[in-house]
Amino acid sequence: MSGRADRIVFAGVSKFYGEVLGVNRIDLEIGPGITSLVGPNGSGKSTLMNLMAGLLAPDEGRIEVLGLGADRPEELGRLLGYCTQFDSYPRGITGWDFVYLYLRLHGLGRAEAAERARAAIERVGLTAAAPRRIAAYSKGMKQRIKLAQAIAHAPRVLVLDEPLNGLDPLARAEALDLFRAEAAAGKHVILSSHVLHEVDELSDRVVLVHGGYVVAEGAIEGVRDEMAAERPLQVLVRCPEPGRLAARLFAEDHVVEAQIDPDRRGVRIRTENAERFYLLLNRLAAEGAVEVEQVLPADDDVQSVYRYLIGGQAQGAS
Amino acid sequence: MGATGTGGAAFWATQVRAMLGLELKKTFLRARALPVVLVALLPVTLLALRAVVHPISGGDPAPAAEVARVYGHIFQLFFLRLVVFFGCFGIFTYLVRGETSERSLHFYLLSPMRREVFLAGKFVAGLVAAGALFSVSLALQLLLAFVPGVTTNGTGYLFAGPGAGHALAYFGVTLLAVVGYGALFLALAFFFRNPMIPAAILLGWEWINFLLPPVLQKVSVIHHLQSLCPLPVDRGPFALPAAPTPPALAVPGVLLLAALLLWTAARRARKLEVTYAGD
C-alpha cells in the first residue's frame, strides 16, 4: 500500500449501468503531474472520474486514491477536488455560497471558509460575480465557479471533467496556467478534454479511452512508440533535395514509405523503427550526404495517436 | 493537505449546521415550499373562517369544553392524519428525491462527509422546517379555536385552564409525529425512486388503523400519537377498541421506530451513487 500512497490505482475495475457498459477491466496507475483522459463521448472518461471521486462504486475491482479506498468518502473528499461535468447546482445558490458552503461542509469555521472561498474565487477571476446567482452565469462562468469549488480546499488530487468547455481564450489560458501550477506543486491533476491539441501541450501523460476500455496510456511519445510495430511512425524531413533523401531511405528495411511533400521541400517518411531511422538520418547529415533543414514528428501528437487507435471517431472528438 | 477536519461529533455537528443553512435556503425558504405551507395552513383557514362567520351569523359562543372536544377531533382526524402526514411526505421525500431531480446530489457527496452525517443533516433540516411549520400552524389553530366571541372564556381556558396542558400535549404530539413520519418518509425516499406508492399504502394503513385488531393497531405511528392526545375522540361504530399505549411506551416507541428507520436509511445511503441519468 505504501508504494501506492502517491498514486491513483485502478485494479481490474468494471462499472456497468444496468446492462450498459461504463468501463471494463480497467488497470491503471496515475502518478503526480497532469494526466489527460482522452476519448469520444460515452467512452468512459466521466465514469472513470466519478469512480475516482467516489460518486460511483465499481461493480468489480478496487480503486485507491493515494492509498485511500474510494469507498471512504469522508476522507476522500478532503484530498480530492472534482470539477464535474454536471451543469447543475443547488437551487438558487450564489457563486459565493457554492464555494463557501462547500468549505463549511468540510468542517471549516466561518472565517476560514470565507477566506478560502475568497481566495479560490479570486483565483478563477469571478470575484465581482460571486454574489450573483449561478443560474444567471454564462457557461464559462459556471465552469470557473466549479473550478473554484474544486480547488478551494487545496486538494492533493484535482479531477477536472472537460474543464475547458465554454471558456473564452483568455479564461482558457488562465485555466491552463492554473492546472500547470497545481501540477508543479506536486499534485495529481487529471483532466478530460476534447480539445486534443491543448491536452497534447499540457499533459505529462495521456490515457486513451474508448468503448469503456483503456486502449493506450503513457507519455504521448511512449504511447506512440508502443504502437510503432503496428502503425509506423511518420516523420517529415524538410530538406532542399527530397528526391535524393527519399531514394537513400528507401534502401532501409524499416522504412515503409517515403513520400515527397507536395511543395517539394520535404519528405514524409514512415518507419517501423524510430531509433534506427534517426540514427541513419543523423549519419547521412553528418556525412554530408543530405542537407537536413528540419525534422518534424508528423504524427507524434495526441490527436494522431488517438486517430490511429480509434479511427474516425477521433475526428468527432476533436 | 486540504481543509482541516478530524471527524468526531464536533466536526459532524459543523457539517450538519452547514447543511441546515443550505437546505433552509435552497429548499424551504423558496416558492417551491408553498404547497406544503398551504397544506399546513388548511386547518388554520377553516378555523379562521369559523371565527369570522360564526359571529356574523349570530351564533352564540360555544362553551370552551365543547370547543376543546371538537378541536380534539380536528387535531387527530384532520391535522395529524392528513396535514402532518402529507406535509412530512412533501418535506422529507423532497429532501432526498429533490437532489436527484435537480442533479445536485454531487455537491454533498463530494464533500468529506460520512453518508450517515448526510442523512442526519437532511433529517435535522426536515425536522426544523416541519417542526416550525406545523408548530406555527398548531398555535394559530388553537388561538382561532378559542378566540373570544366564538368560544366562551376561550382565552381563559387556553392560557389558565386545562387548555394549557392540552396545548402542550398537542405540540408534543405534533413534534413526535414529525419525528416519526419524517424518519419514515426519509427512509422511503432512499429506497424508492417514487415514494408516492409506498406512502399511499402507508396512508391507507394509518387510515384504517381503527378497524384493525388491537395488536395490529399498535403497529402504526398514528396509534401511538393518538394515545398521547389529551382528549379521546369518537372513532365511530365500527372501531375496534384498543387500549391506548402508555406515554412511557408510546414516546420511546415512536423514537425507536424513527431511529431504526434512520439506521436502515443510513445503510442505504452508504451505497448512494450519482447516476442522474437513471433517475
Coordinates of C-alpha atoms in Angstrom, one line a residue, chain A residues 5 28 33 48 50 82 103 119-120 139 174-175 190 197 207 210 243 245 254 260 262 269 286:
Chain A
A5 CA 0.5 6.2 -1.5
L28 CA -4.4 2.0 -14.4
G33 CA 1.5 15.7 -12.7
L48 CA -13.5 6.8 -14.5
N50 CA -16.8 9.6 -11.0
Y82 CA -13.6 17.5 -8.5
L103 CA -16.0 24.6 2.6
A119 CA -9.1 33.2 -2.5
A120 CA -10.4 30.4 -4.7
K139 CA -21.4 28.7 -19.4
E174 CA -5.6 31.2 -17.3
A175 CA -7.2 27.8 -16.5
I190 CA -6.4 14.5 -14.0
H197 CA -4.1 19.9 -29.0
V207 CA -4.9 7.8 -21.1
H210 CA -12.6 4.1 -26.0
G243 CA 14.2 13.1 -54.0
L245 CA 16.8 11.6 -49.5
H254 CA 12.5 -0.3 -41.6
I260 CA 7.8 13.7 -51.3
P262 CA 3.6 18.5 -52.5
I269 CA 8.8 9.1 -44.1
A286 CA 26.9 14.3 -40.7

